Coordinates of C-alpha atoms and ligand atoms in Angstrom, one line a residue:
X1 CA -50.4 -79.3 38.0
X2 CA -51.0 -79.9 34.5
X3 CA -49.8 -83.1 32.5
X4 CA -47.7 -81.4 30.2
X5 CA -45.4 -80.2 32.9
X6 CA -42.6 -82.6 33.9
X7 CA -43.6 -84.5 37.5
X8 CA -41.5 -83.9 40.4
X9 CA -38.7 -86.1 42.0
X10 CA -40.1 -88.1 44.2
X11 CA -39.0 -88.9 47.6
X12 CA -37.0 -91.7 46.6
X13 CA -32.9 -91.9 46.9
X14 CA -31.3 -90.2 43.8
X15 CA -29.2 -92.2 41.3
X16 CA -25.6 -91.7 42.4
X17 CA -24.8 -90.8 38.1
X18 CA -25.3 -87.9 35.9
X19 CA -26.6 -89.5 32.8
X20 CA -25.2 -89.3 30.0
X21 CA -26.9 -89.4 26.6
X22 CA -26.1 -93.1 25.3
X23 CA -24.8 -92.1 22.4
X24 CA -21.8 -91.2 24.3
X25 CA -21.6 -94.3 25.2
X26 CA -19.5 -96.4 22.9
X27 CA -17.8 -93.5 21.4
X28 CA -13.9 -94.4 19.5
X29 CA -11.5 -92.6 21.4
X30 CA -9.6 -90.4 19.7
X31 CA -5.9 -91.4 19.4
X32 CA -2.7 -89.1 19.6
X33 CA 0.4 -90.4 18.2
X34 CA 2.8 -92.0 20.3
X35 CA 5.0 -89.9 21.5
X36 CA 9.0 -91.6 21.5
X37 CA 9.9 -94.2 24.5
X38 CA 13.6 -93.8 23.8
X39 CA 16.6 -91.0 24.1
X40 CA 17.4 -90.9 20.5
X41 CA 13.9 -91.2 18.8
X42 CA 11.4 -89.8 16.4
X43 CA 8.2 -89.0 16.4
X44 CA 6.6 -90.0 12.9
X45 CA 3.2 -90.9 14.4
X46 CA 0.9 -87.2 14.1
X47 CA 2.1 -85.8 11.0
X48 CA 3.3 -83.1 12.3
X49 CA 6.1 -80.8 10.3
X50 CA 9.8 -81.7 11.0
X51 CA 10.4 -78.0 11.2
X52 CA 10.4 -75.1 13.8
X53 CA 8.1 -72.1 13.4
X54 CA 8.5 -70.3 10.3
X55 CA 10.6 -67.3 10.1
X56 CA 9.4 -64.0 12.1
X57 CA 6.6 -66.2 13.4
X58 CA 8.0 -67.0 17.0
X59 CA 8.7 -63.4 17.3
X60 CA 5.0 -62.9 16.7
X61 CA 3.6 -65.6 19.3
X62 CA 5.9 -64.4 21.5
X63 CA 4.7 -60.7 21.5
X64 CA 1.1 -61.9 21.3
X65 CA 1.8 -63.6 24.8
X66 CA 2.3 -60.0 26.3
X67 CA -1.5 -59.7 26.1
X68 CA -2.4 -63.1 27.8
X69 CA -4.8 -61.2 29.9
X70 CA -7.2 -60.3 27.5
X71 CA -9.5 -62.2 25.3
X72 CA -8.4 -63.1 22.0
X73 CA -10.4 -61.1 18.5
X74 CA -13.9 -63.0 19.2
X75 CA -13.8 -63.1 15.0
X76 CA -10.6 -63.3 14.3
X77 CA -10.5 -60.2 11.9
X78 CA -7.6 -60.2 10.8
X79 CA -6.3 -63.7 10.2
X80 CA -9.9 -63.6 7.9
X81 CA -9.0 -60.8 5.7
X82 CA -6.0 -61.8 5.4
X83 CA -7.4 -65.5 3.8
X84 CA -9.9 -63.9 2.5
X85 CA -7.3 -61.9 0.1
X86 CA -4.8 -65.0 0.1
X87 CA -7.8 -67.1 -1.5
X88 CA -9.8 -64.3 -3.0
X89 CA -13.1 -65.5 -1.1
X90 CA -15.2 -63.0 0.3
X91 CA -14.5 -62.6 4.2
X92 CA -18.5 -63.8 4.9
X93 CA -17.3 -67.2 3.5
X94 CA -14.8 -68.0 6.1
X95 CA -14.8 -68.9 9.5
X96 CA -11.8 -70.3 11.9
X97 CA -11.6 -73.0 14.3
X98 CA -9.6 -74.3 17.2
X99 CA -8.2 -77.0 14.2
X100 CA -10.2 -78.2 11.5
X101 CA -11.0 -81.4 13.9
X102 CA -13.2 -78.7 15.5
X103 CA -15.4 -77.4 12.6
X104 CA -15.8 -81.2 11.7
X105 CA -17.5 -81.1 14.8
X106 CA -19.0 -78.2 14.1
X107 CA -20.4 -79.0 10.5
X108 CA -21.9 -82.1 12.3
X109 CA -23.6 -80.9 14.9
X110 CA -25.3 -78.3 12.5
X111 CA -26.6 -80.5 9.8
X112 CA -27.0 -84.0 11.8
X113 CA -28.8 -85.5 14.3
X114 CA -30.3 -88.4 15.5
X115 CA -31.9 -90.7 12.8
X116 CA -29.5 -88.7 10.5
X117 CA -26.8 -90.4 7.7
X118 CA -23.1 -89.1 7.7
X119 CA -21.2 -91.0 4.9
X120 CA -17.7 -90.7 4.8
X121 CA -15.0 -93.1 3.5
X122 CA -13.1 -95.9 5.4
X123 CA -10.5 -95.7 6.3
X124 CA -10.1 -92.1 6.5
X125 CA -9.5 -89.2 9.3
X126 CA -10.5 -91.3 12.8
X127 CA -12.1 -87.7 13.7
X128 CA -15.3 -88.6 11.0
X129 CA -16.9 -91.6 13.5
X130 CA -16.5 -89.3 16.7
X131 CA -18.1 -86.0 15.7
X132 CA -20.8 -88.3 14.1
X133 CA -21.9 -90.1 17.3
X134 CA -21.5 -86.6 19.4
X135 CA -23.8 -85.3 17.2
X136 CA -26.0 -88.3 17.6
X137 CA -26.0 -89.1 14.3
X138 CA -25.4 -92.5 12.5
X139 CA -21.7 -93.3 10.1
X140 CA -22.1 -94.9 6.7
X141 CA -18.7 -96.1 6.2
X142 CA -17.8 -96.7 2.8
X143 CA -14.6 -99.0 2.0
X144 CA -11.9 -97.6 0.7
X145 CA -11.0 -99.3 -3.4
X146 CA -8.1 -101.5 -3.5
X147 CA -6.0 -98.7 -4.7
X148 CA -6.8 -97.1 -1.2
X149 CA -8.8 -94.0 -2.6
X150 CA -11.9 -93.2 -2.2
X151 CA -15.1 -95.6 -3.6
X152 CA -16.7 -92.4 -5.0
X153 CA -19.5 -94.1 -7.0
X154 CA -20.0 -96.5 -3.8
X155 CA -19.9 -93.2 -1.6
X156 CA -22.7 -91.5 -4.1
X157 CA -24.7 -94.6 -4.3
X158 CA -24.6 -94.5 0.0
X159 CA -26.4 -91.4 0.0
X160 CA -29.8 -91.8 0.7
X161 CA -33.1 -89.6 2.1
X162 CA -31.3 -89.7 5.7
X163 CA -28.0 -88.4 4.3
X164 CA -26.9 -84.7 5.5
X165 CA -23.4 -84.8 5.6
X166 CA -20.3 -86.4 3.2
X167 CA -16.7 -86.0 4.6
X168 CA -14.2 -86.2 1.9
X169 CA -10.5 -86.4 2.7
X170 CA -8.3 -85.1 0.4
X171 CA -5.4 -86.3 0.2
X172 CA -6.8 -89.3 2.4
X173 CA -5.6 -89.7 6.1
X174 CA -4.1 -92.3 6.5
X175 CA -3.6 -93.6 3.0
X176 CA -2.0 -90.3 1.5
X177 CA -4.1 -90.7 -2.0
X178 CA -5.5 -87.5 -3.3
X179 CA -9.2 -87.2 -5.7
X180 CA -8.5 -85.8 -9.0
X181 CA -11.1 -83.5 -10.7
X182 CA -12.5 -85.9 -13.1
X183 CA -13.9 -88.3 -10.2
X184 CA -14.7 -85.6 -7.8
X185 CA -16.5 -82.9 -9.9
X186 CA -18.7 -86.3 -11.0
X187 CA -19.2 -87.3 -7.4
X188 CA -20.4 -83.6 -6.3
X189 CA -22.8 -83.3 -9.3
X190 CA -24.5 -87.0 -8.0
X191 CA -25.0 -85.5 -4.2
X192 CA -28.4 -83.6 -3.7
X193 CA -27.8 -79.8 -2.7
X194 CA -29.2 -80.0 0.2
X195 CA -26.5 -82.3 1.9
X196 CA -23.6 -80.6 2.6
X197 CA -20.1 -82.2 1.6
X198 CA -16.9 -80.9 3.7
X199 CA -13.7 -81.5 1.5
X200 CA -10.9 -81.9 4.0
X201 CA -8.1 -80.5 2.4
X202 CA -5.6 -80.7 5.3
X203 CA -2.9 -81.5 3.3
X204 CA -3.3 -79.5 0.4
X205 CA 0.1 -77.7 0.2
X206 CA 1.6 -81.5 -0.4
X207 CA -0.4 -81.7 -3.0
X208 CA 2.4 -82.4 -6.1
X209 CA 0.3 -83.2 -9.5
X210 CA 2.7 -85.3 -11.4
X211 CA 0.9 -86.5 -14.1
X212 CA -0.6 -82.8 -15.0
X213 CA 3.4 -81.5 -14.8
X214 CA 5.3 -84.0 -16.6
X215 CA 2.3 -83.6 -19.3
X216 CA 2.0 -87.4 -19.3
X217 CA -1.9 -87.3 -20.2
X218 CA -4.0 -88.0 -17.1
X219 CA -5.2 -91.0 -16.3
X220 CA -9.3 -92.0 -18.0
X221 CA -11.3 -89.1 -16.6
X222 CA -8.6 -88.3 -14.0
X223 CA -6.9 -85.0 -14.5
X224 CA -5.1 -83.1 -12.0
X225 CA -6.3 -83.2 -8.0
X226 CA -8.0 -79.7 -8.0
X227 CA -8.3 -77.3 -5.5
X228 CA -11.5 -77.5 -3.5
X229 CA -11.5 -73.6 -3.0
X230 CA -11.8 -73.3 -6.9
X231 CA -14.6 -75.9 -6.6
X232 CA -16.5 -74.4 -4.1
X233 CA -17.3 -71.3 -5.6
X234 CA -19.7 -73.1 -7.7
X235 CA -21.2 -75.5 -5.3
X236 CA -23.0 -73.7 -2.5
X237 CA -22.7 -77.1 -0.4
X238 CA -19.2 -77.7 -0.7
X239 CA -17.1 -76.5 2.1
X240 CA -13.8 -76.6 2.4
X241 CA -11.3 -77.1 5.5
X242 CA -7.4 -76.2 5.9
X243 CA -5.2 -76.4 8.4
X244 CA -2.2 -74.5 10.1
X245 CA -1.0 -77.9 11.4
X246 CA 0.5 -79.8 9.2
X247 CA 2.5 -77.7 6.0
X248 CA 2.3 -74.7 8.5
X249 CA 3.6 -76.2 11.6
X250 CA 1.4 -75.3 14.2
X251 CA -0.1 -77.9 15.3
X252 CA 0.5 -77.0 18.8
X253 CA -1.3 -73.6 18.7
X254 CA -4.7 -75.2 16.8
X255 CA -6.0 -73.3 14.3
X256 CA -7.8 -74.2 11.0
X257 CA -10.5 -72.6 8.5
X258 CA -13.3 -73.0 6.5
X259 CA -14.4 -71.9 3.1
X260 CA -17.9 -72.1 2.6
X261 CA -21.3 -70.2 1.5
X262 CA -23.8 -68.9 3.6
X263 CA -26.0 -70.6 5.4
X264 CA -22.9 -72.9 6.2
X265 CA -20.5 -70.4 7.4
X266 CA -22.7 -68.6 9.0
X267 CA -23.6 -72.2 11.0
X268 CA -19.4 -72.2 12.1
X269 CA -19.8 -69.1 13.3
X270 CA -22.4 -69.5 15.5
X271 CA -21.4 -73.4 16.7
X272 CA -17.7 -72.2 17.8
X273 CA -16.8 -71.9 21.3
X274 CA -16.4 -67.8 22.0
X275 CA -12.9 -67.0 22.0
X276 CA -11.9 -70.3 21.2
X277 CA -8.6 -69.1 18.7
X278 CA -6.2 -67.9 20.9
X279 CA -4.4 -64.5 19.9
X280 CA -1.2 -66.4 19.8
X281 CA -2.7 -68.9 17.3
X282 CA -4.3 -65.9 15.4
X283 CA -1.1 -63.8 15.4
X284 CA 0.9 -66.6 14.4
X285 CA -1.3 -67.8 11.3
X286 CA -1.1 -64.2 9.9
X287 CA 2.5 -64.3 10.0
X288 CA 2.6 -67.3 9.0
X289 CA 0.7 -67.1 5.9
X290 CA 3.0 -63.6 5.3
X291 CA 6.3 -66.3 5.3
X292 CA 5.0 -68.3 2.0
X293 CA 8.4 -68.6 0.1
X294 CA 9.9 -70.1 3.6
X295 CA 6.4 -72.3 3.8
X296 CA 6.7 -73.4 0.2
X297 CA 10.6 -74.4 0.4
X298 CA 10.2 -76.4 3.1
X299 CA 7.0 -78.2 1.6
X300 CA 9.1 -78.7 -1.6
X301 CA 11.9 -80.7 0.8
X302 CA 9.0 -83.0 2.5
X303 CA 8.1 -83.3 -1.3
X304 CA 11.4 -84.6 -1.7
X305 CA 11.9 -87.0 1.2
X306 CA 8.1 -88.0 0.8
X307 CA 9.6 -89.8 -3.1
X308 CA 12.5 -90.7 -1.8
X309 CA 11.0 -92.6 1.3
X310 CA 8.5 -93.5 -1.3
X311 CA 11.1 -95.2 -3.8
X312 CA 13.1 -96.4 -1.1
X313 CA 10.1 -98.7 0.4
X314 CA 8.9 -99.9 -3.2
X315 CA 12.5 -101.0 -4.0
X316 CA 12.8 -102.9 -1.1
X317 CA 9.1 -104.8 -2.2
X318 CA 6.6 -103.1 -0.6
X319 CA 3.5 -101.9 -1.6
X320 CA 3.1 -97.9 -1.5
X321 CA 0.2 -96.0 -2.4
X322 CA 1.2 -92.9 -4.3
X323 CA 0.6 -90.1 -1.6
X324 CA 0.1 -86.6 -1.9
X325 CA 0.6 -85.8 1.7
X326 CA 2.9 -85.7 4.5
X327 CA 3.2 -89.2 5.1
X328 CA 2.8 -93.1 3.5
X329 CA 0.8 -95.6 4.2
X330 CA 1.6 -99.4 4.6
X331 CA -1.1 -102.1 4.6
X332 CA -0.2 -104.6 6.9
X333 CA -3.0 -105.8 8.0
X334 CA -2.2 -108.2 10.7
X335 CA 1.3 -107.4 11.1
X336 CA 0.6 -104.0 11.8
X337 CA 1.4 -104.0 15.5
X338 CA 4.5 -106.1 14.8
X339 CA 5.6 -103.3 12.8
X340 CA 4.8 -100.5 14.9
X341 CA 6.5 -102.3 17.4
X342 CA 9.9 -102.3 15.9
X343 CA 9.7 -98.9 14.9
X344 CA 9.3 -98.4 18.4
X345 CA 12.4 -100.3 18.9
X346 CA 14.8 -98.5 16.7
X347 CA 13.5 -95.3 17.9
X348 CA 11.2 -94.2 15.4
X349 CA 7.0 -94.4 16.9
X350 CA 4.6 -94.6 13.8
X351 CA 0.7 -94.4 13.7
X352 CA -0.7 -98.1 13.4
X353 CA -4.4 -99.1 12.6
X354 CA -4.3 -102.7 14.6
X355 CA -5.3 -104.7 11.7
X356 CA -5.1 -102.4 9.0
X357 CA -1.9 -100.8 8.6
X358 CA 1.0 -97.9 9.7
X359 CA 0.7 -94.3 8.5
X360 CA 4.5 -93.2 8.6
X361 CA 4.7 -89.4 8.8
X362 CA 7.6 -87.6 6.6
X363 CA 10.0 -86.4 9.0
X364 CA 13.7 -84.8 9.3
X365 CA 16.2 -87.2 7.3
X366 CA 17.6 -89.1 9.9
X367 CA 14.1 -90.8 11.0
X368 CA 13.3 -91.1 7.6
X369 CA 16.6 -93.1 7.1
X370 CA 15.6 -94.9 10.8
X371 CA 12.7 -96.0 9.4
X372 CA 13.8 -97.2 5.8
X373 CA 16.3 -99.8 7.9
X374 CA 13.5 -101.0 9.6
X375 CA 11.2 -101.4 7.1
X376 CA 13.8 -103.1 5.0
X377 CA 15.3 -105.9 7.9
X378 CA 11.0 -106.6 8.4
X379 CA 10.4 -107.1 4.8
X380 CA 13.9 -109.3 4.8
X381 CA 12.5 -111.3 8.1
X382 CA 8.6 -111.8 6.9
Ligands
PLP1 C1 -4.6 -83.3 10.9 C2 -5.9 -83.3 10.2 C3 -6.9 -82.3 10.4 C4 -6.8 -81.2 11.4 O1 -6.0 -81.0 12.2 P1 -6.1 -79.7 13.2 O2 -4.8 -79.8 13.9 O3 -7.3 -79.9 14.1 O4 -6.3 -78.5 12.3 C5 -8.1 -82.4 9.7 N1 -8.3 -83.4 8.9 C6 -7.3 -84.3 8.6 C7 -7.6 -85.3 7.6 C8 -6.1 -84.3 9.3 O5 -5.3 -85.3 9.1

């Protein structure tokens, strides 16, 4: 036997565990949003759309489900041509996942390891500390600005030799702000091209640019929030995810993209679990992305409720951060679980951060109204 070869068990009783590698071992959980306690109650906890499937695409799950007993397109051809046309991208720069939480998983496990950086802002998408530690690599959290956007000098100034990966959430989960191009484009130009930056653009449809469409001038260096998949054809480490979950409504049947160069894509392709996209997800994306006048009016009514909830909460004195997404965000720091609480109560379950504050998802009228008399006997009780 020669030393380099691993010695044998010896005699000795086995250790009754499988080990684990440790940096499992104080891993966040991630956590779902409640689902409702009561008969007559809301769920404004996931972000998840109000509405059923769009039109023509139940039909299409449903016929999908006649061929349960095959495997699904191993690379989902044609939900990828069809983004591939819907973005003009070429289709060697996309690659689907079983929900963008899975290429962030993806992304990390191809560019970081252990004694590698991962720098993303905090708070932001809860799914940014887990795939760092599964991939063995170490979080540089960077605090969130007052305003609740992202630090983006104080994110650039993070990066260091170690760095291989920046998440950037866009607009932010949970604080609903949105990066316009001014900040961003400066922030991408600071980061080295060799670490890759993943713009999470989850809630991209939401997106409403006020200041650009009123024609009030933008704010100092602010402009309008741009879309990453204009930005990325420049940067060949910029990649880009999107979601059928949210705007799109199928959250259930998870399934997201990515738009990004080669090597990158080609790096998603190769980390995804084979078969992974179910043909009912795939079906139901393409049909999905064929119904975009349906998808647009109903994103132009969460549009509406979002300013309307928005207005409703400022009036009665709180504190909203102007959000470009599906949901609002209220720092309550250590109220927070009071608050979630009597949600709970009247019916309505939101997403609380013990300590930080409740993300309040934009849902059908009626919760939105559940919520807003809540919210308004708290503020008149505090
Ligand atoms: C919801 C969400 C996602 C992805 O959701 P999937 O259902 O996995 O596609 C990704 N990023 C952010 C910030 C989200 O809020």
């Amino acid at each position: 036997m020669t030393a380099s070869q691993p010695s044998r068990r010896s005699s000795q009783p086995a250790p009754r565990q499988v080990r684990l590698r440790a940096a499992l071992e104080d891993i966040p959980t991630y956590v779902p949003g409640r689902p409702p306690a009561h008969e007559v109650a809301y769920k404004l906890s996931s972000n998840e759309n109000p509405y059923p499937p769009l039109p023509g695409v139940l039909e299409t799950a449903v016929e999908a489900a006649g061929s349960l007993n095959r495997y699904p397109d191993l690379h989902c051809s044609r939900l990828l041509a069809e983004l591939a046309e819907h973005h003009r991208v070429p289709v060697g720069h996309l690659a689907a996942g079983t929900g963008s939480v899975a290429l962030t998983g993806q992304l990390a496990q191809s560019v970081a390891g252990p004694g590698d950086e991962v720098v993303y802002a905090w708070r932001s998408f809860e799914a940014y500390p887990i795939v760092t530690q599964v991939a063995g690599a170490t979080s540089v959290r960077v605090a969130l600005t007052a305003g609740e956007e992202h630090d983006l000098d104080a994110m650039a100034e993070a990066i260091t030799e170690r760095t291989r990966l920046v998440f950037v959430c866009s607009p932010n989960n949970p604080t609903g702000v949105a990066i316009r191009r001014g900040p961003l484009e400066r922030f991408l130009d600071r980061v080295p091209g060799d670490v890759l930056v993943v713009l999470d653009e989850a809630y991209r449809e939401f997106v409403r640019d006020e200041r650009s469409e009123t024609g009030v001038p933008p704010a100092e260096g602010g402009g309008s929030v741009p879309d990453g998949i204009e930005l990325y054809r420049e940067r060949p480490n910029l990649c880009v995810l999107r979601t059928f979950s949210k705007a799109y409504g199928l959250a259930g049947l998870r399934v997201g993209y990515a738009v990004a160069h080669e090597p990158v894509a080609a790096a998603l392709r190769k980390t995804a679990v084979p078969f992974g996209v179910s043909q009912i997800a795939q079906d139901a994306a393409v049909a999905s992305l064929r119904s975009e006048a349906a998808l647009m009016r109903r994103v132009a009514a969460l549009v509406e409720e979002r300013a309307r909830v928005a207005e409703a909460l400022a009036a009665q004195g709180w504190t909203v951060p102007e959000s470009q997404a599906n949901f609002v965000w209220l720092r309550l720091g250590e109220a927070t679980a009071d608050f979630a609480a009597a949600c709970e109560k009247a019916g309505v379950t939101v997403r609380p951060f013990p300590g930080d504050g409740v993300r309040i998802t934009i849902g059908e009228r009626e919760a939105n109204d559940l919520l807003l008399g809540v919210a308004a006997e708290f503020r008149r009780g505090r």
